[in-house]
Coordinates of C-alpha atoms in Angstrom, one line a residue:
W1 CA 0.0 0.0 0.0
L2 CA 1.2 3.5 -0.7
E3 CA -0.1 6.8 0.8
L4 CA -0.1 9.0 -2.3
V5 CA -2.5 11.8 -1.7
P6 CA -4.1 12.8 1.6
G7 CA -6.9 10.4 2.6
C8 CA -6.4 8.1 -0.4
V9 CA -4.5 4.8 -0.2
V10 CA -4.1 3.0 -3.5
Q11 CA -3.1 -0.6 -4.1
V12 CA -0.1 -0.9 -6.5
A13 CA -0.2 -4.5 -7.5
V14 CA -3.1 -6.7 -8.7
I15 CA -5.1 -8.0 -5.7
S16 CA -4.0 -11.6 -5.3
S17 CA -5.8 -14.5 -3.7
I18 CA -5.0 -15.0 0.0
A19 CA -7.0 -18.2 0.5
M20 CA -5.9 -21.6 -0.6
V21 CA -7.9 -22.2 -3.8
D22 CA -8.9 -25.6 -5.1
V23 CA -7.9 -25.6 -8.9
S24 CA -9.8 -28.9 -9.4
K25 CA -13.1 -26.8 -9.6
W26 CA -12.0 -26.2 -13.1
P27 CA -12.7 -29.4 -15.1
L28 CA -9.3 -29.2 -17.0
F29 CA -7.5 -29.8 -13.7
T30 CA -9.4 -32.9 -12.7
L31 CA -7.1 -35.2 -14.7
M32 CA -4.1 -34.1 -12.6
S33 CA -3.1 -36.2 -9.6
A34 CA -3.2 -34.7 -6.1
Q35 CA 0.6 -34.7 -6.1
E36 CA 0.7 -32.6 -9.4
I37 CA -1.9 -30.2 -8.1
A38 CA 0.1 -29.7 -4.8
S39 CA 3.0 -28.5 -7.0
I40 CA 1.0 -25.6 -8.5
R41 CA 1.7 -22.1 -7.2
Q42 CA -0.2 -20.1 -9.9
A43 CA -2.7 -21.2 -12.6
C44 CA -4.9 -19.7 -15.3
V45 CA -7.6 -21.4 -17.3
F46 CA -8.4 -19.5 -20.6
G47 CA -9.6 -19.8 -24.1
T48 CA -12.9 -19.3 -26.0
S49 CA -14.3 -22.5 -24.4
A50 CA -12.0 -22.6 -21.3
N51 CA -10.1 -25.4 -23.0
E52 CA -6.5 -24.2 -22.3
A53 CA -4.6 -23.9 -19.1
I54 CA -1.2 -22.6 -17.9
Y55 CA 0.3 -23.2 -14.5
I56 CA 3.5 -22.4 -12.7
T57 CA 5.0 -24.7 -10.1
H58 CA 6.7 -23.8 -6.8
D59 CA 10.0 -24.2 -8.4
D60 CA 9.1 -21.8 -11.2
E61 CA 8.5 -24.2 -14.1
V62 CA 5.8 -23.2 -16.5
Y63 CA 3.5 -25.9 -17.9
V64 CA 0.6 -25.7 -20.4
F65 CA -2.1 -28.1 -21.7
G66 CA -5.3 -28.1 -23.6
L67 CA -6.7 -27.5 -27.1
N68 CA -4.0 -25.0 -28.3
C69 CA -6.2 -22.8 -30.4
S70 CA -4.0 -20.3 -32.4
N71 CA -0.9 -21.8 -30.8
C72 CA -1.9 -20.2 -27.5
L73 CA -0.1 -22.9 -25.5
G74 CA 3.3 -21.7 -26.8
T75 CA 4.6 -25.2 -27.3
G76 CA 6.2 -24.5 -30.7
D77 CA 3.5 -26.5 -32.6
S78 CA -0.2 -26.5 -33.1
Q79 CA -0.8 -29.8 -31.4
S80 CA -3.3 -30.1 -28.6
T81 CA -2.2 -31.9 -25.5
I82 CA -4.0 -33.5 -22.5
V83 CA -0.7 -34.0 -20.8
P84 CA 1.0 -30.9 -19.4
K85 CA 4.0 -29.7 -21.4
K86 CA 6.8 -27.6 -20.0
L87 CA 7.8 -24.3 -21.6
D88 CA 11.5 -24.5 -21.3
C89 CA 12.1 -20.9 -22.4
L90 CA 10.3 -19.7 -19.3
S91 CA 11.9 -22.1 -16.9
G92 CA 13.0 -20.4 -13.6
K93 CA 11.2 -17.2 -14.3
K94 CA 8.9 -15.9 -11.6
V95 CA 5.6 -14.8 -13.1
V96 CA 4.0 -11.6 -11.6
S97 CA 1.2 -11.0 -14.1
L98 CA -0.6 -12.9 -16.9
S99 CA -3.5 -12.1 -19.2
Y100 CA -5.1 -13.6 -22.3
G101 CA -7.2 -12.4 -25.3
S102 CA -9.9 -14.0 -27.4
G103 CA -7.8 -15.4 -30.2
P104 CA -6.4 -16.3 -27.8
H105 CA -3.1 -14.5 -27.3
V106 CA -1.2 -14.6 -24.0
L107 CA 0.9 -12.0 -22.2
L108 CA 3.2 -12.9 -19.3
A109 CA 5.3 -10.6 -17.2
T110 CA 8.2 -11.8 -14.9
D111 CA 9.5 -10.3 -11.6
E112 CA 12.5 -9.0 -13.6
G113 CA 10.1 -6.9 -15.7
E114 CA 10.4 -9.0 -18.9
L115 CA 7.3 -9.3 -21.1
F116 CA 6.6 -12.4 -23.1
A117 CA 3.9 -13.0 -25.7
W118 CA 2.6 -15.8 -27.8
G119 CA -0.5 -17.1 -29.6
H120 CA -2.9 -15.4 -32.0
N121 CA -1.3 -12.4 -33.8
G122 CA -3.7 -11.5 -36.6
Y123 CA -3.8 -7.8 -35.4
S124 CA -0.2 -7.6 -34.1
Q125 CA -1.4 -8.0 -30.5
L126 CA 1.9 -9.8 -29.7
G127 CA 3.7 -6.5 -30.2
N128 CA 6.5 -7.9 -32.4
G129 CA 5.7 -5.8 -35.5
T130 CA 4.3 -8.8 -37.5
T131 CA 0.9 -10.6 -37.9
N132 CA 2.5 -14.0 -37.8
Q133 CA 1.2 -16.5 -35.2
G134 CA 3.5 -16.8 -32.1
V135 CA 4.1 -20.5 -31.7
S136 CA 6.4 -20.0 -28.8
P137 CA 6.9 -17.2 -26.1
V138 CA 8.9 -14.3 -27.5
L139 CA 10.3 -11.3 -25.6
V140 CA 8.5 -8.1 -26.4
S141 CA 11.0 -5.3 -26.2
T142 CA 10.1 -2.5 -28.7
N143 CA 9.8 0.8 -26.8
L144 CA 10.1 -1.1 -23.5
Q145 CA 13.9 -0.9 -23.1
N146 CA 14.7 0.1 -19.6
K147 CA 11.1 -0.4 -18.6
R148 CA 10.1 -3.0 -16.1
V149 CA 6.6 -4.4 -16.8
I150 CA 4.7 -5.1 -13.6
E151 CA 1.2 -5.8 -15.0
V152 CA -0.4 -6.9 -18.3
A153 CA -4.0 -6.9 -19.6
C154 CA -5.5 -8.2 -22.8
G155 CA -8.7 -7.3 -24.6
S156 CA -10.0 -9.5 -27.4
H157 CA -7.2 -8.6 -29.7
H158 CA -5.3 -5.8 -28.1
S159 CA -2.8 -5.6 -25.3
L160 CA -1.8 -3.3 -22.5
A161 CA 1.4 -3.3 -20.3
L162 CA 2.0 -1.2 -17.2
S163 CA 5.6 -0.3 -16.3
H164 CA 7.1 0.2 -12.9
D165 CA 7.2 3.9 -13.3
G166 CA 3.4 4.1 -14.0
E167 CA 3.4 4.3 -17.8
V168 CA 0.9 2.4 -19.9
F169 CA 1.8 0.9 -23.3
A170 CA -0.7 -0.4 -25.8
W171 CA -0.7 -2.3 -29.1
G172 CA -2.7 -4.6 -31.4
Y173 CA -6.2 -4.2 -32.7
N174 CA -7.4 -0.6 -32.7
N175 CA -10.7 -0.5 -34.7
C176 CA -12.4 1.5 -31.9
G177 CA -9.4 3.4 -30.5
Q178 CA -8.7 0.8 -27.7
V179 CA -4.9 1.4 -28.2
G180 CA -5.4 5.1 -27.3
S181 CA -3.2 6.4 -30.1
G182 CA -5.7 9.0 -31.4
S183 CA -6.4 7.0 -34.6
T184 CA -8.1 3.6 -35.5
A185 CA -5.0 2.2 -37.2
N186 CA -3.8 -1.1 -35.7
Q187 CA -0.6 -0.7 -33.6
P188 CA 2.1 -3.3 -34.4
T189 CA 4.4 -2.6 -31.5
P190 CA 4.0 -1.2 -27.9
R191 CA 3.3 2.5 -27.9
K192 CA 3.1 4.7 -24.8
V193 CA -0.4 5.9 -24.1
S194 CA -0.2 9.6 -23.3
N195 CA -2.6 12.5 -23.9
C196 CA -4.4 13.0 -20.5
L197 CA -2.3 10.1 -19.0
Q198 CA 0.8 12.2 -19.5
N199 CA 2.4 13.0 -16.2
K200 CA -0.1 10.6 -14.4
A201 CA 1.3 7.6 -12.5
V202 CA -1.0 4.6 -13.4
V203 CA -1.2 1.8 -10.8
S204 CA -3.6 -0.6 -12.4
I205 CA -5.0 -1.5 -15.9
A206 CA -7.9 -3.6 -17.3
C207 CA -9.4 -4.4 -20.7
G208 CA -12.9 -5.1 -21.9
Q209 CA -13.3 -6.8 -25.3
T210 CA -12.5 -3.6 -27.2
S211 CA -12.0 -1.0 -24.5
S212 CA -9.2 -0.1 -22.1
M213 CA -9.2 1.2 -18.5
A214 CA -6.5 2.6 -16.1
V215 CA -6.4 3.7 -12.5
S216 CA -4.0 6.5 -11.5
D217 CA -2.2 6.7 -8.1
N218 CA -4.7 9.3 -6.9
G219 CA -7.6 7.0 -7.5
E220 CA -8.8 8.6 -10.8
V221 CA -10.2 6.3 -13.6
Y222 CA -9.5 6.7 -17.3
G223 CA -11.1 4.9 -20.2
W224 CA -10.7 4.7 -24.0
G225 CA -11.8 2.6 -26.9
Y226 CA -15.2 1.2 -27.7
N227 CA -18.1 2.8 -25.8
G228 CA -21.2 1.6 -27.6
N229 CA -22.7 0.2 -24.4
G230 CA -21.4 3.0 -22.2
Q231 CA -18.6 0.9 -20.8
L232 CA -16.2 3.9 -20.5
G233 CA -18.6 5.5 -18.0
L234 CA -18.5 8.9 -19.7
G235 CA -22.2 9.6 -19.9
N236 CA -22.4 8.9 -23.6
N237 CA -21.9 6.0 -26.0
G238 CA -19.3 7.5 -28.3
N239 CA -16.0 5.7 -28.9
Q240 CA -12.9 7.4 -27.5
L241 CA -9.5 7.3 -29.4
T242 CA -7.6 8.7 -26.4
P243 CA -7.9 8.3 -22.6
C244 CA -10.8 10.2 -20.9
R245 CA -11.2 10.7 -17.2
L246 CA -14.5 9.4 -15.7
A247 CA -15.7 12.7 -14.3
A248 CA -18.7 10.9 -12.7
L249 CA -16.3 9.3 -10.2
Q250 CA -14.9 12.7 -9.2
G251 CA -14.2 12.8 -5.4
L252 CA -13.9 9.1 -5.1
C253 CA -10.6 7.2 -4.7
V254 CA -10.8 4.0 -6.8
L255 CA -8.6 1.1 -5.7
Q256 CA -9.5 -1.6 -8.2
I257 CA -11.1 -1.7 -11.7
A258 CA -12.5 -4.8 -13.4
S259 CA -13.7 -5.0 -17.0
G260 CA -16.2 -7.6 -18.3
Y261 CA -17.0 -8.2 -22.0
A262 CA -18.7 -4.8 -22.2
H263 CA -19.3 -3.6 -18.6
S264 CA -17.0 -2.2 -15.9
L265 CA -16.8 -2.3 -12.1
A266 CA -14.9 0.0 -9.8
L267 CA -14.1 -0.4 -6.1
T268 CA -13.3 2.6 -3.9
D269 CA -11.1 3.0 -0.9
E270 CA -14.3 3.1 1.2
G271 CA -15.4 -0.3 0.0
L272 CA -18.1 1.1 -2.3
L273 CA -18.9 -0.6 -5.6
Y274 CA -19.8 1.2 -8.8
A275 CA -20.9 -0.4 -12.2
W276 CA -21.6 0.9 -15.7
G277 CA -21.8 -0.3 -19.3
A278 CA -23.7 -3.2 -20.9
N279 CA -26.4 -4.8 -18.8
T280 CA -28.1 -7.4 -21.1
Y281 CA -27.5 -10.2 -18.6
G282 CA -27.9 -8.1 -15.4
Q283 CA -24.1 -7.9 -15.1
L284 CA -24.4 -4.4 -13.5
G285 CA -26.4 -5.8 -10.6
T286 CA -28.9 -3.0 -10.7
G287 CA -32.0 -5.1 -10.7
N288 CA -32.8 -4.5 -14.3
K289 CA -31.2 -5.0 -17.8
S290 CA -30.8 -1.4 -18.8
N291 CA -27.4 -0.3 -19.9
Q292 CA -25.8 2.5 -17.8
M293 CA -23.6 5.1 -19.5
S294 CA -22.5 6.5 -16.1
P295 CA -21.3 4.8 -12.9
V296 CA -24.1 3.7 -10.5
Q297 CA -23.6 2.4 -7.0
V298 CA -24.4 -1.2 -6.5
M299 CA -24.8 -3.2 -3.3
A300 CA -25.0 0.0 -1.3
E301 CA -27.0 -1.7 1.5
K302 CA -24.4 -4.5 1.9
E303 CA -21.3 -4.4 4.1
R304 CA -18.0 -3.1 2.8
I305 CA -16.7 -4.7 -0.4
V306 CA -13.1 -5.7 -0.5
E307 CA -12.7 -7.3 -4.0
I308 CA -14.5 -7.1 -7.3
A309 CA -14.1 -9.5 -10.3
A310 CA -15.0 -9.5 -14.0
C311 CA -13.4 -10.9 -17.1
H312 CA -13.4 -9.5 -20.7
S313 CA -14.6 -12.9 -22.1
T314 CA -17.7 -13.2 -19.8
H315 CA -20.8 -11.2 -18.8
T316 CA -20.4 -12.3 -15.1
S317 CA -19.6 -10.1 -12.1
A318 CA -18.6 -11.1 -8.6
A319 CA -17.7 -9.3 -5.3
K320 CA -16.4 -10.3 -1.9
T321 CA -17.3 -8.5 1.3
Q322 CA -15.3 -7.7 4.4
S323 CA -16.7 -10.7 6.2
G324 CA -15.8 -13.1 3.3
Q325 CA -19.3 -13.3 1.7
V326 CA -19.1 -13.8 -2.1
Y327 CA -21.8 -12.5 -4.4
M328 CA -22.3 -13.1 -8.1
W329 CA -24.6 -11.6 -10.8
G330 CA -24.9 -11.3 -14.5
Q331 CA -24.8 -14.3 -16.8
C332 CA -24.5 -17.3 -14.6
R333 CA -24.8 -20.7 -16.4
G334 CA -27.1 -19.2 -18.9
Q335 CA -29.4 -17.4 -16.4
S336 CA -29.5 -13.6 -16.1
I337 CA -29.1 -12.7 -12.4
V338 CA -29.9 -9.0 -12.2
L339 CA -29.2 -8.6 -8.5
P340 CA -26.1 -9.7 -6.5
H341 CA -26.8 -13.2 -5.3
L342 CA -25.1 -14.5 -2.1
T343 CA -23.2 -17.7 -2.8
H344 CA -21.6 -20.4 -0.6
F345 CA -18.2 -19.7 -2.2
S346 CA -15.2 -18.4 -0.2
C347 CA -13.5 -16.6 -3.1
T348 CA -14.6 -14.8 -6.3
D349 CA -12.6 -17.3 -8.4
D350 CA -15.0 -20.1 -7.7
V351 CA -17.9 -18.0 -9.2
F352 CA -16.1 -18.1 -12.6
A353 CA -15.2 -21.8 -12.2
C354 CA -18.7 -22.8 -11.6
F355 CA -21.0 -20.2 -13.2
A356 CA -19.2 -18.2 -15.9
T357 CA -19.5 -18.9 -19.6
P358 CA -16.9 -19.8 -20.6
S359 CA -15.6 -20.9 -17.2
V360 CA -12.3 -19.1 -17.4
M361 CA -10.2 -17.5 -14.6
W362 CA -10.6 -13.8 -14.3
R363 CA -7.0 -13.4 -13.0
L364 CA -3.8 -15.4 -12.6
L365 CA -4.8 -17.5 -9.6
S366 CA -2.3 -17.8 -6.8
V367 CA -2.6 -21.1 -4.9
E368 CA -1.1 -20.3 -1.5
H369 CA 0.5 -23.2 0.3
D370 CA 1.2 -22.6 4.0
D371 CA 1.8 -24.7 7.0
F372 CA -1.8 -24.5 8.2
L373 CA -3.5 -27.9 8.4
T374 CA -7.3 -28.4 8.7
V375 CA -8.7 -30.5 11.6
A376 CA -9.1 -33.5 9.2
Q377 CA -5.5 -33.1 7.9
S378 CA -4.1 -32.9 11.4
L379 CA -6.0 -36.0 12.5
K380 CA -4.7 -37.9 9.5
K381 CA -1.2 -36.8 10.2
E382 CA -1.2 -38.0 13.8
F383 CA -2.6 -41.5 13.1
D384 CA -0.1 -44.1 14.4
S385 CA 2.2 -41.4 15.7
P386 CA 4.3 -42.5 18.8
E387 CA 5.0 -38.9 19.7
T388 CA 1.5 -37.9 20.5
S389 CA -0.4 -41.1 21.2
D390 CA -1.6 -42.2 24.6
L391 CA -2.5 -45.8 23.7
K392 CA -1.1 -48.7 21.7
F393 CA -2.9 -51.7 20.2
S394 CA -0.8 -54.8 19.7
V395 CA -1.8 -57.0 16.7
D396 CA 0.2 -59.9 15.4
G397 CA 3.2 -58.6 17.4
K398 CA 3.0 -55.1 15.9
F399 CA 2.0 -51.8 17.6
I400 CA -0.5 -49.3 16.3
H401 CA -0.4 -45.9 18.1
V402 CA -3.7 -44.1 18.7
H403 CA -5.4 -41.4 20.9
K404 CA -8.1 -42.4 23.3
A405 CA -10.0 -39.2 22.8
V406 CA -10.2 -39.6 19.0
L407 CA -11.4 -43.2 19.4
K408 CA -14.1 -42.2 21.9
I409 CA -15.3 -39.4 19.7
R410 CA -15.4 -41.5 16.5
C411 CA -16.6 -45.0 17.7
E412 CA -19.3 -46.1 20.1
H413 CA -17.4 -49.4 20.8
F414 CA -14.4 -47.4 22.1
R415 CA -16.6 -45.0 24.0
S416 CA -18.0 -47.9 25.9
M417 CA -14.6 -49.6 26.3
F418 CA -13.0 -46.6 27.9
Q419 CA -15.5 -46.3 30.7
S420 CA -13.9 -46.8 34.1
H421 CA -15.6 -50.3 34.6
W422 CA -13.8 -51.8 31.6
N423 CA -10.3 -53.2 32.2
E424 CA -9.1 -51.7 29.0
D425 CA -9.6 -48.2 30.3
M426 CA -6.5 -48.5 32.5
K427 CA -4.2 -50.2 30.0
E428 CA -1.5 -48.5 27.9
V429 CA -1.3 -51.5 25.5
I430 CA -4.4 -53.5 24.4
E431 CA -3.9 -56.9 22.8
I432 CA -6.1 -57.8 19.8
D433 CA -6.2 -61.4 18.6
Q434 CA -9.4 -61.9 16.7
F435 CA -8.4 -59.7 13.7
S436 CA -5.3 -59.5 11.6
Y437 CA -2.9 -56.5 11.7
P438 CA -3.8 -55.1 8.2
V439 CA -7.5 -55.3 9.0
Y440 CA -7.3 -53.7 12.5
R441 CA -4.9 -51.0 11.3
S442 CA -7.2 -50.2 8.4
F443 CA -10.1 -49.9 10.9
L444 CA -8.2 -47.5 13.2
E445 CA -7.0 -45.5 10.2
F446 CA -10.6 -45.2 9.0
L447 CA -11.5 -43.5 12.3
Y448 CA -8.8 -40.9 11.6
T449 CA -9.4 -40.4 7.8
D450 CA -12.9 -41.6 6.8
T451 CA -11.2 -43.7 4.1
V452 CA -10.4 -47.4 3.5
D453 CA -7.5 -48.7 1.4
L454 CA -7.6 -52.5 1.4
P455 CA -7.7 -55.3 -1.2
P456 CA -11.1 -57.1 -1.5
E457 CA -9.8 -60.2 0.4
D458 CA -8.8 -58.1 3.5
A459 CA -11.9 -56.1 3.2
I460 CA -13.9 -59.2 4.1
G461 CA -12.0 -59.3 7.5
L462 CA -12.8 -55.6 7.9
L463 CA -16.4 -56.3 7.0
D464 CA -16.4 -58.8 9.9
L465 CA -14.9 -56.2 12.2
A466 CA -17.4 -53.5 11.1
T467 CA -20.3 -55.9 11.8
S468 CA -18.9 -56.8 15.3
Y469 CA -18.4 -53.1 16.2
C470 CA -21.7 -52.0 14.6
E471 CA -19.9 -49.5 12.3
N472 CA -22.5 -49.3 9.5
R473 CA -20.7 -46.7 7.3
L474 CA -17.5 -48.8 7.4
K475 CA -19.6 -51.8 6.5
R476 CA -20.9 -50.0 3.4
L477 CA -17.4 -49.0 2.4
C478 CA -16.2 -52.6 2.7
Q479 CA -19.0 -53.8 0.6
H480 CA -18.1 -51.2 -2.1
I481 CA -14.5 -52.4 -2.1
I482 CA -15.5 -56.0 -2.3
K483 CA -17.9 -55.4 -5.2
R484 CA -15.1 -53.6 -7.2
G485 CA -12.7 -56.5 -6.6
I486 CA -14.9 -59.5 -7.4
T487 CA -13.6 -62.1 -9.8
V488 CA -14.5 -65.6 -10.9
E489 CA -11.8 -67.0 -8.5
N490 CA -13.0 -65.2 -5.4
A491 CA -16.7 -64.8 -6.1
F492 CA -17.9 -67.7 -4.0
S493 CA -15.6 -66.8 -1.1
L494 CA -17.0 -63.3 -1.1
L495 CA -20.6 -64.7 -1.3
S496 CA -19.9 -66.9 1.7
A497 CA -18.5 -63.9 3.6
A498 CA -21.5 -61.7 2.7
V499 CA -23.9 -64.4 4.1
R500 CA -21.8 -64.9 7.2
Y501 CA -21.7 -61.1 8.0
D502 CA -25.4 -60.4 7.1
A503 CA -24.5 -58.0 4.3
E504 CA -27.6 -58.4 2.2
D505 CA -26.8 -55.9 -0.6
L506 CA -23.3 -57.5 -1.0
E507 CA -24.8 -61.0 -0.9
E508 CA -27.3 -60.2 -3.7
F509 CA -24.4 -58.7 -5.8
C510 CA -22.1 -61.7 -5.3
F511 CA -25.0 -64.2 -5.9
K512 CA -25.8 -62.5 -9.3
F513 CA -22.2 -62.5 -10.3
C514 CA -21.9 -66.3 -9.5
V515 CA -25.0 -67.1 -11.5
N516 CA -23.9 -65.0 -14.4
H517 CA -20.5 -66.8 -14.4
L518 CA -21.9 -70.2 -13.2
T519 CA -19.8 -72.5 -15.3
E520 CA -16.5 -70.8 -14.4
V521 CA -17.4 -70.3 -10.7
T522 CA -18.2 -74.0 -10.2
Q523 CA -14.7 -74.9 -11.4
T524 CA -13.0 -72.9 -8.7
A525 CA -11.5 -74.2 -5.4
A526 CA -13.6 -71.8 -3.4
F527 CA -16.8 -73.4 -4.7
W528 CA -15.8 -76.9 -3.6
Q529 CA -14.7 -75.7 -0.2
I530 CA -18.0 -74.3 0.9
D531 CA -20.2 -76.0 3.5
G532 CA -23.0 -78.4 2.3
N533 CA -25.9 -76.4 3.6
M534 CA -24.7 -73.2 1.8
L535 CA -24.2 -75.2 -1.3
K536 CA -27.7 -76.5 -1.2
E537 CA -29.1 -73.1 -0.5
F538 CA -27.1 -71.7 -3.5
I539 CA -28.3 -74.4 -5.9
C540 CA -32.0 -73.9 -4.8
R541 CA -31.8 -70.2 -5.2
A542 CA -29.9 -70.4 -8.5
S543 CA -32.5 -72.8 -9.9
R544 CA -35.3 -70.4 -8.9
C545 CA -33.5 -67.8 -11.1
G546 CA -33.5 -70.2 -14.1
A547 CA -29.8 -70.9 -13.9
F548 CA -30.3 -74.6 -14.8
K549 CA -32.9 -74.3 -17.6
N550 CA -32.0 -76.1 -20.9

């Protein structure tokens, strides 16, 4: 934060996520393992159908995967990939800002102030002076020598870069004046945006599809480019070829600006939210679908707003309040939500993952990994930990370290056991001889984790234990494991176990499997080892199902 003018504190960098965010809410990331996801520090899902992704690991390696429209993955070819590929030319570079266009083209800024671009280049939006597709990341340097780029923003086919000294550079498609050069000629290389931004220190930039916005260090907002829906907030709908100050926000100190497809949001230092521009889907949150050519206050009756979110490829808006409540409005899964709707989300990013069309990220998402563990994670970590345990079970000569309090909370059997009139309550080691070590350990681990990881054969023993201890949820989990692991060889053994432990659903499943594979099952050792009464019962039941009809 910087104190720049009396009573106005302005944020210099893009607001970043402070909560740990689950990237698996984006379908593209669901193919990645938990280990791979844990390695991600930053990520962005982009593209016209949200079919491309880029992510940066904790050791500063950059990976991409997805459809690769217009070479937007930067892999050097036009091939799509479902497996992440590393961009070697960006290896070891710390990414501070990333944005994407509709082509798509991609801009990436590093902590050393370098600017890289790749992807669609039909309008010179890569800033390299050509209109050739950028198949790999290239350094953008024209007019940026001795400039350190700290933020980038992309419209559909134009680009903005903000330098460390508060200057804005623009290039690419300029049919509506979105480059701010005073003409509508496309701009092939970065050009400094001046006019009324001259001698102004800009601290933040944003792009709509064909419009551009900037916030100065004293909280003033400037806009230029397409204004057909009033998205520049100037009180009219005429395009602007050079930056114009939003006079309607006079007296307000704006901290953050966010641009949707054709609408704009602004957040002031007092936590007030203003919106203007297109409103076809209710994206202004005013309760109607009328466009607004000047800023109007939204959510005035709510508590202080601390973050706003919009993205140039969507008509969705989101905001987060001081107490952490997240609201969304605009186009949400095809519906037009005309008033801010309270969600159950903890961050604005989740709104775009679950409700935006396309479900792209509105910013480079930072996945913060700290040492904080949830209650569930802490319990899992302490299972079988000699350092913190106050009780040991001895099974087959091996110890399992546990905590009495956890067992009492999680299991009625242990709650009863650790009453003062049970001998076990006073013991530090309890011997278990009716169950095997893998089975008993898996049971205790279930009490700490809610999960079971056993082969079907051991799951039968655990099913026996779950029946004995009246653990119905564990019983259902065991039945699920056994069903997934049934084969011709073990089917009759599993059927016998299901009958023995009164697991009706499992018994029916195993019986049907045995009937469907009757010839093979009757050739197995397990079939000939079963007891006579059960064999008779099986034959009678199978005959009633028509198993022995000619």
